[in-house]
Short mmCIF file of C-alpha atoms in Angstrom, two decimals:
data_model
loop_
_atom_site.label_atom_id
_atom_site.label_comp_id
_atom_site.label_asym_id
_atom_site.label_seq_id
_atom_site.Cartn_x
_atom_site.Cartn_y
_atom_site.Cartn_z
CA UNK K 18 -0.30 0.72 -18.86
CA UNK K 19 -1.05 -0.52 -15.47
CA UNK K 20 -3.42 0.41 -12.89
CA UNK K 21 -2.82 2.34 -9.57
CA UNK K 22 -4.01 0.74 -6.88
CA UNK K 23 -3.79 1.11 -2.93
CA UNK K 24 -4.71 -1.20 -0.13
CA UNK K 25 -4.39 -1.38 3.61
CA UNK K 26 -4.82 -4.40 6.36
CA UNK K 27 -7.99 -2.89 8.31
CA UNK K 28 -10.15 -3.55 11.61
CA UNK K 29 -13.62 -3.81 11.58
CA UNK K 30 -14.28 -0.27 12.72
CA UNK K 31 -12.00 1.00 9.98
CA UNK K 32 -9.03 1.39 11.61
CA UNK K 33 -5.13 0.52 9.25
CA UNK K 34 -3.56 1.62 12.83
CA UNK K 35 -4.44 1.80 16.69
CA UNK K 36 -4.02 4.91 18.79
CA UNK K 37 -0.46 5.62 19.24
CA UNK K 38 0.49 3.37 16.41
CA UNK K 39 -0.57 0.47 18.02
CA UNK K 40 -2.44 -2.75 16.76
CA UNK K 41 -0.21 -3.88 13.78
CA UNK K 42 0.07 -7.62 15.69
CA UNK K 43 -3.63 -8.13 15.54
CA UNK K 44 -3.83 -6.33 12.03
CA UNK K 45 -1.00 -8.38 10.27
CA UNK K 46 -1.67 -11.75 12.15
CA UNK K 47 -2.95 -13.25 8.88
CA UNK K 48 0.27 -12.52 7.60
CA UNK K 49 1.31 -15.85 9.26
CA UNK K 50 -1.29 -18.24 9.81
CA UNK K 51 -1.29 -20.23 6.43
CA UNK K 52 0.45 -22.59 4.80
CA UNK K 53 1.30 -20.89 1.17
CA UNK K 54 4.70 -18.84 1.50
CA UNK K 55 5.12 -15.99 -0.06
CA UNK K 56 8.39 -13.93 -0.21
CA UNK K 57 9.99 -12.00 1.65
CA UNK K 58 8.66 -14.63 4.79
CA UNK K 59 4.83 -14.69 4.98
CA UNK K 60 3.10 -17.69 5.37
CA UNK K 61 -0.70 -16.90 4.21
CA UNK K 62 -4.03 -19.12 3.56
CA UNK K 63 -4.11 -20.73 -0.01
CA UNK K 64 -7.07 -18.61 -0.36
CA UNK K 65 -4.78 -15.27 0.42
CA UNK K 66 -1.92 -16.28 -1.37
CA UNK K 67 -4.26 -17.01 -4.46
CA UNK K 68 -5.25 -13.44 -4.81
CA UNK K 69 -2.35 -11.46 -3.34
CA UNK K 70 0.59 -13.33 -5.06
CA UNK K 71 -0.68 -12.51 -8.44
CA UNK K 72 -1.27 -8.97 -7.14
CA UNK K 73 2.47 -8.41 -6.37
CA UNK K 74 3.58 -10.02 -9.38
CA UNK K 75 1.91 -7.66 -10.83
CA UNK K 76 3.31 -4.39 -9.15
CA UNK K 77 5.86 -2.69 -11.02
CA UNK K 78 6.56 0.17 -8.30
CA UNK K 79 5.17 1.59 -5.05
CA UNK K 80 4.53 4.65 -3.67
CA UNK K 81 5.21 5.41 -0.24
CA UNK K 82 5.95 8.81 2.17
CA UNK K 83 8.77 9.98 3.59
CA UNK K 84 7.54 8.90 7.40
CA UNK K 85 6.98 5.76 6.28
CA UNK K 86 10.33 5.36 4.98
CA UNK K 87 12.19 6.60 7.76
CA UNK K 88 10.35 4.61 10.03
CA UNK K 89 11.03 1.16 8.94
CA UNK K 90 14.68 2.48 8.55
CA UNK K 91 14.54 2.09 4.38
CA UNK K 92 13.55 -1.60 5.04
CA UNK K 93 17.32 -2.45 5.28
CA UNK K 94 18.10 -1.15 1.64
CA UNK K 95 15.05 -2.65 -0.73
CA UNK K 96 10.69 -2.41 -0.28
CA UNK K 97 9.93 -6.26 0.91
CA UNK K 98 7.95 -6.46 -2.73
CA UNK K 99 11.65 -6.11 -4.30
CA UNK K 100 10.48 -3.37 -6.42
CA UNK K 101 11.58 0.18 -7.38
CA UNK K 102 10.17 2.60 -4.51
CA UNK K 103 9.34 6.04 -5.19
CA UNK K 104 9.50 7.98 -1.87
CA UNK K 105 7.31 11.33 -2.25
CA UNK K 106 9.50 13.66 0.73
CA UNK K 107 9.55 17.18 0.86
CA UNK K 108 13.07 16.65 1.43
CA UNK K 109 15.52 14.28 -0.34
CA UNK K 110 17.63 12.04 2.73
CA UNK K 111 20.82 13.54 2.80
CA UNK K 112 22.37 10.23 3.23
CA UNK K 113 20.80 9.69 -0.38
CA UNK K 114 22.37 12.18 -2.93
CA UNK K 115 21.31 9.91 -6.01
CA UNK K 116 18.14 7.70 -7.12
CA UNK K 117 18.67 3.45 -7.85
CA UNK K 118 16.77 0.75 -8.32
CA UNK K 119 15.76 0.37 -4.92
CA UNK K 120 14.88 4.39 -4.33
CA UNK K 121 13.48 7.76 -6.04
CA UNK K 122 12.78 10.46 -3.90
CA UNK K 123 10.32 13.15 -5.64
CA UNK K 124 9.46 16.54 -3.89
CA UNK K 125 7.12 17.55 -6.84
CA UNK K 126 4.07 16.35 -5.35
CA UNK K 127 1.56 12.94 -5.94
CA UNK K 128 1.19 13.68 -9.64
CA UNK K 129 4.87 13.46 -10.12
CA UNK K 130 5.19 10.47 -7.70
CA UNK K 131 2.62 8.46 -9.55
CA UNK K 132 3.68 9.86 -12.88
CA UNK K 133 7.61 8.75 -12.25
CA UNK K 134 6.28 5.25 -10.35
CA UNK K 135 4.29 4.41 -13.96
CA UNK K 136 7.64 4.97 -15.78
CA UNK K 137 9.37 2.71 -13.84
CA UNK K 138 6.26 -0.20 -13.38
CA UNK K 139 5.96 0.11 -17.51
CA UNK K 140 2.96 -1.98 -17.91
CA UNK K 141 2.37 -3.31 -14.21
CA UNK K 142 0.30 -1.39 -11.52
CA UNK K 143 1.80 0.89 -9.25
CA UNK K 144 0.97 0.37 -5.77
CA UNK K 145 0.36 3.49 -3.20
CA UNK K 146 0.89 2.53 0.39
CA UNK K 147 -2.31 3.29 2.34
CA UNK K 148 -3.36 6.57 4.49
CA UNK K 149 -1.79 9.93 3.51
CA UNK K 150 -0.62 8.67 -0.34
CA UNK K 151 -3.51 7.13 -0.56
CA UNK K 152 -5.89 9.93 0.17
CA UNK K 153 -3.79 12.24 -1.92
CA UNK K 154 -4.02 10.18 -4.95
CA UNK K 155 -7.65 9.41 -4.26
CA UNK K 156 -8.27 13.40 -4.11
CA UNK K 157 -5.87 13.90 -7.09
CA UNK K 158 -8.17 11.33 -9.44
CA UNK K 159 -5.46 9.27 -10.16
CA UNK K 160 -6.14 6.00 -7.98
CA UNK K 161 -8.25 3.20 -10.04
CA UNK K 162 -8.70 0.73 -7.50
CA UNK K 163 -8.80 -0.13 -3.41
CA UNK K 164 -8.31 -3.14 -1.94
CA UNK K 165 -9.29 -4.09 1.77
CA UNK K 166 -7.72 -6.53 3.87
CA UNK K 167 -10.51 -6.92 6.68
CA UNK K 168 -9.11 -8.30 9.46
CA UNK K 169 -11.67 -9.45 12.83
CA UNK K 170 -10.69 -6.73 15.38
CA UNK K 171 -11.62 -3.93 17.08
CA UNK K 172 -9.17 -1.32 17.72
CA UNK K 173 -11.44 1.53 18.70
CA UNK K 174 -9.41 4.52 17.40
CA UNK K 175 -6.56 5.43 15.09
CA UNK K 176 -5.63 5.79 11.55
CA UNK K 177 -7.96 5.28 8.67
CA UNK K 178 -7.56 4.50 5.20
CA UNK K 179 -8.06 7.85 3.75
CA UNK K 180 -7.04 10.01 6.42
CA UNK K 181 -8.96 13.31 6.82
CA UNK K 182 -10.70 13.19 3.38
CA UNK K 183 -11.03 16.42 1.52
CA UNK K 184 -13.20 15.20 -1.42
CA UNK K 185 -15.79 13.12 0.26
CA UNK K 186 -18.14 11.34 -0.86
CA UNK K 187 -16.09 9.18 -3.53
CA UNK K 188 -18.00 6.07 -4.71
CA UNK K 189 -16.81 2.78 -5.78
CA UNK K 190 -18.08 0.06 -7.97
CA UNK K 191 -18.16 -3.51 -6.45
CA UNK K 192 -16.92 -5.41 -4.88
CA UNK K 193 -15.19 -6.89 -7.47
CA UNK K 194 -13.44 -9.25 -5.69
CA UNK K 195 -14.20 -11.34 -1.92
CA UNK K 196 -11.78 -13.82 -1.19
CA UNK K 197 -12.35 -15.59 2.36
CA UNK K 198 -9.05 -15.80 3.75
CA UNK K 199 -7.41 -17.50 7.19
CA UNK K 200 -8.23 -14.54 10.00
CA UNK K 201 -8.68 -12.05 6.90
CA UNK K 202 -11.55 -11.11 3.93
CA UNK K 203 -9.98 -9.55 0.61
CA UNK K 204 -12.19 -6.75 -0.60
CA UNK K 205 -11.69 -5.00 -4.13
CA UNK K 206 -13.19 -1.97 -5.26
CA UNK K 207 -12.62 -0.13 -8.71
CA UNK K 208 -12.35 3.80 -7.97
CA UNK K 209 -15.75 5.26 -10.26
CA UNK K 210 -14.50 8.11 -12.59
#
């Protein structure tokens, strides 16, 4: 069985968003400063691309919320990573009666999220998009590692990682991974338990 892992781009004062929801062109502009492609159309360092690529590869399904999926409008039918979704809502769409392969909605909570995402990843990792599922998870015990896109901005205020963290402090061993991108340092950290 795979792991479950989250992982957010991220200023230097700890910021994955500005105020207002501002600041994702300076957080994503590693995203296409490189010369390694990698699908759906990023263009990243060979140094990026040799740590994330095998990363996706290796994601079976992801986890996201239901703001998050209304705000990038579904991402036009399918998750960019081309893999199986599982949207944790309080409320299923109503413009989606049934699950597919691109969407599952689950109102049970994260332990049903994560639990459904495993059975449909079978032995790859699930991945748990950043902020609120991420800090639920975290809280829950059911996240094994964090990864940390560090990015060479300020953006003074905003969103962090974790959110408004109800089981603090929570340690981590490593890193156990530092890869010097383009614009960008990869951090890994294995959740202790």
């Amino acid at each position: 069985m795979g792991k479950v892992t989250t992982g957010a781009t991220m200023s230097l004062d700890g910021y994955i968003a500005g105020p207002g929801k501002s600041g994702f062109d300076l957080l994503f502009q590693w995203y296409g400063n490189g010369e390694v492609e990698i699908p759906p159309r990023l263009r990243i360092s060979a140094a990026s691309a040799a740590l994330v690529k095998p990363e996706w590869d290796d994601t079976g399904a992801l986890i996201v919320g239901r703001h998050l999926f209304d705000m990038t409008n579904a991402w036009g039918g399918r998750h960019p990573m081309d893999v199986t979704t599982v949207v944790l809502t309080h409320q299923r769409p109503d413009d989606r009666p049934d699950d597919d392969d691109n969407f599952v909605f689950v109102t049970d909570g994260i332990e049903a999220a994560v639990a459904k995402a495993k059975e449909l990843a079978g032995d790859k990792n699930v991945a748990v998009n950043g902020g609120q599922m991420a800090r639920q998870c975290l809280e829950a015990g059911l996240l094994d590692e964090v990864g940390v896109e560090l990015v060479p901005v300020l953006l003074g205020g905003g969103k962090t990682l974790f959110g408004e963290l109800g089981t603090a402090p929570v340690q981590f061993d490593g890193p156990i991974a530092v890869v010097e991108g383009t614009g960008v340092t990869h951090l890994r950290y294995r959740v202790k338990k």
